[in-house]
Amino acid sequence: MEAAPLLKSSASAAAFRASSSLASSRRIGFGRRDVTLLRPVLLVRPFCTDLADGLLGSGSKRRARGPVMAAKKASEGGMQEEGKYKHTVDLPKTKFGMRANAVVREPEIQKLWEDNQVFKRVADKNTGGSFVLHDGPPYANGSLHMGHALNKILKDIINRYKLLQNYKVKFIPGWDCHGLPIELKVLQSMDQDTRRELKPLKLREKAAKFAKDTVKIQMKSFKRFGVWADWDAPYLTLSPEYEAAQIEVFGQMALRGYIYRGRKPVHWSPSSRTALAEAELEYPEGHISKSIYATFKIISVPPASSPLFEEFLPDLCLVIWTTTPWTIPANAAVAVNAELVYVVAEVDQVLEDATMPEGKQKKLGSFLKTSEKKPFVIVASDLVSTLESKWGVKLVVKKVFQGSTLENCRYIHPINGKECPVVLGGDYITTESGTGLVHTAPGHGQEDYITGLKYGLPIISPVDDEGKFTEEAGELNGLEVLGAGNAAIVKCLDEQLSLVLEEPYKHKYPYDWRTKKPTIFRATEQWFASVDGFRQMAMDAIKNVTWVPAQAENRIVSMTSSRSDWCISRQRTWGVPIPVFYHVHSKEPLISEETIEHIKDIVSKKGTNAWWYMSTEDLLPEKYRQSASEYYKGTDTMDVWFDSGSSWAAVLGKRDGLRFPADLYLEGTDQHRGWFQSSLLTSIATTGSAPYSCVITHGFVLDEKGMKMSKSLGNVVDPDIIINGGKNSKDQPGYGADVLRLWVSSVDYSGDVLIGPQILRQMSDMYRKLRGTLRFLLSNLHDWKTENIVPYDNLPKIDKYALYQLENVVKTIKDSYEVYQFYKIYQIIQRFAIVDLSNFYFDIAKDRLYVGGTASFTRRSCQTVLAAHLLSIVSVIAPILPHLAEDVWQNLPFEYVTGDGSAAKFVFELKWPVPNESWLRMPANDVDFWRTILEMRSEVNKVLENARAGKLIGSSLEAKVYLHTADGGLASRLQELCRAENEADALHRIFITSQVEVLDSLNTNFVTSIPYAGNYSDQRTSDIWIGVCRADGMKCERCWNYSPQVGSFTEHPALCARCYDAISVQPLPAAAGVV
Ligand SMILES: [Zn+2]
């Protein structure tokens, strides 16, 4: 199904048209060999490389670089003799620079892509199925941070990989544009008078402008990250098309009975004056509440319990504990757990205030201080001793009984004097803290509300939007519940002799995530989505989604199973209206298929502003227009999570080339309670299925020490500064987008990830080395033509082994892309391209490439291998490093033709490398043998290093290596390599020495005559003895190898046989290239 890269495809005809030129090149090769064989020459030579630091560049300095050095010296006007053959040396040549100059070059490449519409061009041309990654909309507020960069670059890596895999990829970027933060920004930009006179439409106009401006700024940054998307047609939650789709989702849910209006406690932010969703809360450290123990006096007991309690009346009290004294006026019951054991206890030996164990913070109430008679209290049995030490009293247990006995006892409310019941609550009543008896205010708590429903308790909530008591609270009217209100209640309880103890209490308490102020729980009239109505469907759908990492499924399961009904209404202006009318008298809401259809239609043309500027009459459909005067339109807006949670309907369901469900959603782990969930709920409620097939989550970005980034700590890493550099270019150089992207690929994003200056320097280093690898490939293919290709079967063994490794690497990288584990790709590339290649294959290749002879078999087969590497590496890194890959492609010295016969002008037209099964079929014992050779090579290098340190040799080419092994099989394979008819497999070339000899036997005299020696052995081989002495013969002026043949050619007395052959067939002097 994919285009076949010429070099690797066995199906590619062009690859084999090369055979004629190949044949001639081989003929030359054989001719030379014949000449060579006539002379008494060791066909085996070694050389040396630095072993330890094999990274490209640094390690190669002391290696044998005869031809390069000779040519360089000559070009620099060195000794005439040394430059004599410089024109016959094939030096690397390319315009592709060592320095990325990313700050300048990357924007040029991005312009190239944009001018040529490369993303669209490639996606349109692809013939595979479609791939839809649906973008979670970032909030259009402020500039981008590292979290945005991590998120969008991960998405881009996946999209680009899928493009290479022949998918038709379409990526529509989105923005979340409504909501309180933007509304607040607009309001904060005005003085108070302007604010007071501000009309909703004016506010909405300013908010829309703010959002659109922010979208522009963020879009520019995303583009600079190199992210490919349909930037000309993003989705904005404020666009009429989007808003209409959202209203349709709301309407469908309403018509299915999943939307209801109810008076119910919700998280309320007095500072924002709106209800908040769970996802809009945060729980900062260090919140301290005023907690109290208070008594409620029992006034009657049901007949069945009478014998148990009668003797203690009228001095018997229930004791409750609360961290929100301000909710006492709304108290409607005390709840107990039927299963717990409770006691009646006499309060004895009240200690003096001064002897209280924990000092000043605690305050004893009048209940303990002023009692003339010893009172009796009811508390949970398990808590008796805890309460004794807390209160500083002795509690003498008089009776023990089950909680269920208390049901229907009645007590008198200490503030309003009303009679209230004791009720049975649920498992939420424990003995972990408090007294085991729970003050129940159904207007101010979720569990209280449910218990209240069970017993038909009144839902009292005498608190207004600003968090102040209302008239319903009598004398408390106007007091802020979290401030003076709380204090007034405590004082009042104390006066009523109901306060036992007051003490500060540190715990987790919900704050408004925008204003950073505490919230309250308060019953208001709100619109809800009834999650209970479709919870089971949602839970079933979760099982059919692939969650990456797998444990993320537990998070979404627990959050979906435990979430209460979703409060979707907000009392704000900047949002999509809840499209509901109310009856003027009955206040009954009106939602019908007709009203929804009509409003949807208006909004799709005019946007939601119409809700504010159009009359109720015009907003009502024909059917109700006659009675328009009986209705008024609502003023609530929708929770922004409903906005973004409808994106599957507004985008996946509406745009060409997309589909529902999406293949993939990818966001931060916090979206389990945010977008992943709101999208799931709206989609399940209206379509019955999840909007995604797969969900990937990533962690947060922390600084290098694992600390959260914050302005006050000064540890914020700004993606824009990573790319373009900061004020001080030494501390903050401009690394470019690819270095940032390389970092994204390097981290295991399934957890939190770290970034900082040190890490960025490492990334930059890795980038530079990878660039060097690619530059080596490009520059040594400067004269490459596809017809020069050497067919696989004719390649030397070392080249087959190199292709075997390459094919394995490409396969492993593909496997890692498929499971989205990019950090593994990073590790593989680091190891392969930077360590393996430059330490081994490239190191050896230089001799073949530079002095092997321009059109020689050894050079052409090496170039065949290099070209395969270039095409594969550039393709597999392209999703992560698209700028680097394109830069390489634009400097490609040959034309690359895709399977359909057209030239690939851009790197993404290259596609993923077609698998070459034959390359992988190298026999296992051959693979093992090459591993042995490689390891032995390291040992040889150590001995050479000793010889160099001992001044026996300078360059490794001045050495001859002896090998001996008692293992006959291994010895004959080594000898076979020494006799290799092709230049490439010869052991001395592999060791980069001038000669290698494998000895049949080893005698003591010989061993002692060898100045430097070592040993190699591993599980696969018996011991191999390694000896090093000076090479035989003289130094060849052209290649710097030593050979006894030097001096035997009259016309060229300074040349070895190989070089003599090479220059004899050299048609024209090759121009010395630029290094
Ligand atoms: Zn030579």
PDB file of N, CA, C and O and ligand atoms in Angstrom, residues 45 851 1036-1041 1046 1054-1060, ligand 1:
ATOM      1  N   ARG A  45      44.956  -6.256   6.775  1.00  0.00           N
ATOM      2  CA  ARG A  45      45.550  -5.152   7.558  1.00  0.00           C
ATOM      3  C   ARG A  45      44.548  -4.704   8.615  1.00  0.00           C
ATOM      4  O   ARG A  45      43.359  -4.864   8.473  1.00  0.00           O
ATOM      5  N   VAL A 851      39.493   6.791  -0.317  1.00  0.00           N
ATOM      6  CA  VAL A 851      40.613   6.358  -1.148  1.00  0.00           C
ATOM      7  C   VAL A 851      40.354   5.049  -1.879  1.00  0.00           C
ATOM      8  O   VAL A 851      41.207   4.529  -2.579  1.00  0.00           O
ATOM      9  N   CYS A1036      52.051   4.419   2.273  1.00  0.00           N
ATOM     10  CA  CYS A1036      51.537   4.873   0.985  1.00  0.00           C
ATOM     11  C   CYS A1036      51.184   6.348   1.113  1.00  0.00           C
ATOM     12  O   CYS A1036      50.506   6.755   2.048  1.00  0.00           O
ATOM     13  N   GLU A1037      51.640   7.121   0.130  1.00  0.00           N
ATOM     14  CA  GLU A1037      51.435   8.564   0.231  1.00  0.00           C
ATOM     15  C   GLU A1037      49.966   8.947   0.096  1.00  0.00           C
ATOM     16  O   GLU A1037      49.520   9.946   0.635  1.00  0.00           O
ATOM     17  N   ARG A1038      49.212   8.137  -0.608  1.00  0.00           N
ATOM     18  CA  ARG A1038      47.827   8.498  -0.865  1.00  0.00           C
ATOM     19  C   ARG A1038      46.894   8.075   0.275  1.00  0.00           C
ATOM     20  O   ARG A1038      46.029   8.834   0.692  1.00  0.00           O
ATOM     21  N   CYS A1039      47.063   6.881   0.787  1.00  0.00           N
ATOM     22  CA  CYS A1039      46.094   6.391   1.778  1.00  0.00           C
ATOM     23  C   CYS A1039      46.699   6.226   3.164  1.00  0.00           C
ATOM     24  O   CYS A1039      45.986   5.930   4.110  1.00  0.00           O
ATOM     25  N   TRP A1040      48.033   6.380   3.281  1.00  0.00           N
ATOM     26  CA  TRP A1040      48.750   6.301   4.552  1.00  0.00           C
ATOM     27  C   TRP A1040      48.763   4.905   5.159  1.00  0.00           C
ATOM     28  O   TRP A1040      49.196   4.707   6.274  1.00  0.00           O
ATOM     29  N   ASN A1041      48.228   3.934   4.445  1.00  0.00           N
ATOM     30  CA  ASN A1041      48.394   2.548   4.880  1.00  0.00           C
ATOM     31  C   ASN A1041      49.843   2.143   4.595  1.00  0.00           C
ATOM     32  O   ASN A1041      50.472   2.673   3.666  1.00  0.00           O
ATOM     33  N   VAL A1046      54.684  -0.709  -1.502  1.00  0.00           N
ATOM     34  CA  VAL A1046      55.065   0.677  -1.778  1.00  0.00           C
ATOM     35  C   VAL A1046      56.506   0.682  -2.281  1.00  0.00           C
ATOM     36  O   VAL A1046      57.381   0.107  -1.652  1.00  0.00           O
ATOM     37  N   ALA A1054      55.407   5.918  -4.678  1.00  0.00           N
ATOM     38  CA  ALA A1054      54.925   6.198  -3.305  1.00  0.00           C
ATOM     39  C   ALA A1054      53.585   5.546  -3.026  1.00  0.00           C
ATOM     40  O   ALA A1054      53.003   5.775  -1.973  1.00  0.00           O
ATOM     41  N   LEU A1055      53.086   4.741  -3.939  1.00  0.00           N
ATOM     42  CA  LEU A1055      51.732   4.202  -3.756  1.00  0.00           C
ATOM     43  C   LEU A1055      51.722   2.722  -3.431  1.00  0.00           C
ATOM     44  O   LEU A1055      52.608   1.969  -3.856  1.00  0.00           O
ATOM     45  N   CYS A1056      50.667   2.354  -2.705  1.00  0.00           N
ATOM     46  CA  CYS A1056      50.410   0.941  -2.459  1.00  0.00           C
ATOM     47  C   CYS A1056      49.638   0.380  -3.660  1.00  0.00           C
ATOM     48  O   CYS A1056      49.201   1.127  -4.541  1.00  0.00           O
ATOM     49  N   ALA A1057      49.422  -0.933  -3.656  1.00  0.00           N
ATOM     50  CA  ALA A1057      48.766  -1.578  -4.789  1.00  0.00           C
ATOM     51  C   ALA A1057      47.333  -1.083  -4.969  1.00  0.00           C
ATOM     52  O   ALA A1057      46.868  -0.835  -6.071  1.00  0.00           O
ATOM     53  N   ARG A1058      46.639  -0.949  -3.829  1.00  0.00           N
ATOM     54  CA  ARG A1058      45.250  -0.503  -3.914  1.00  0.00           C
ATOM     55  C   ARG A1058      45.162   0.890  -4.550  1.00  0.00           C
ATOM     56  O   ARG A1058      44.345   1.142  -5.430  1.00  0.00           O
ATOM     57  N   CYS A1059      46.057   1.768  -4.130  1.00  0.00           N
ATOM     58  CA  CYS A1059      46.010   3.134  -4.644  1.00  0.00           C
ATOM     59  C   CYS A1059      46.498   3.184  -6.091  1.00  0.00           C
ATOM     60  O   CYS A1059      46.002   3.975  -6.900  1.00  0.00           O
ATOM     61  N   TYR A1060      47.427   2.340  -6.368  1.00  0.00           N
ATOM     62  CA  TYR A1060      47.927   2.269  -7.743  1.00  0.00           C
ATOM     63  C   TYR A1060      46.757   1.919  -8.675  1.00  0.00           C
ATOM     64  O   TYR A1060      46.542   2.552  -9.701  1.00  0.00           O
TER      65      TYR A1060
HETATM   66 ZN    ZN B   1      47.387   3.555  -0.665  1.00  0.00          ZN
END
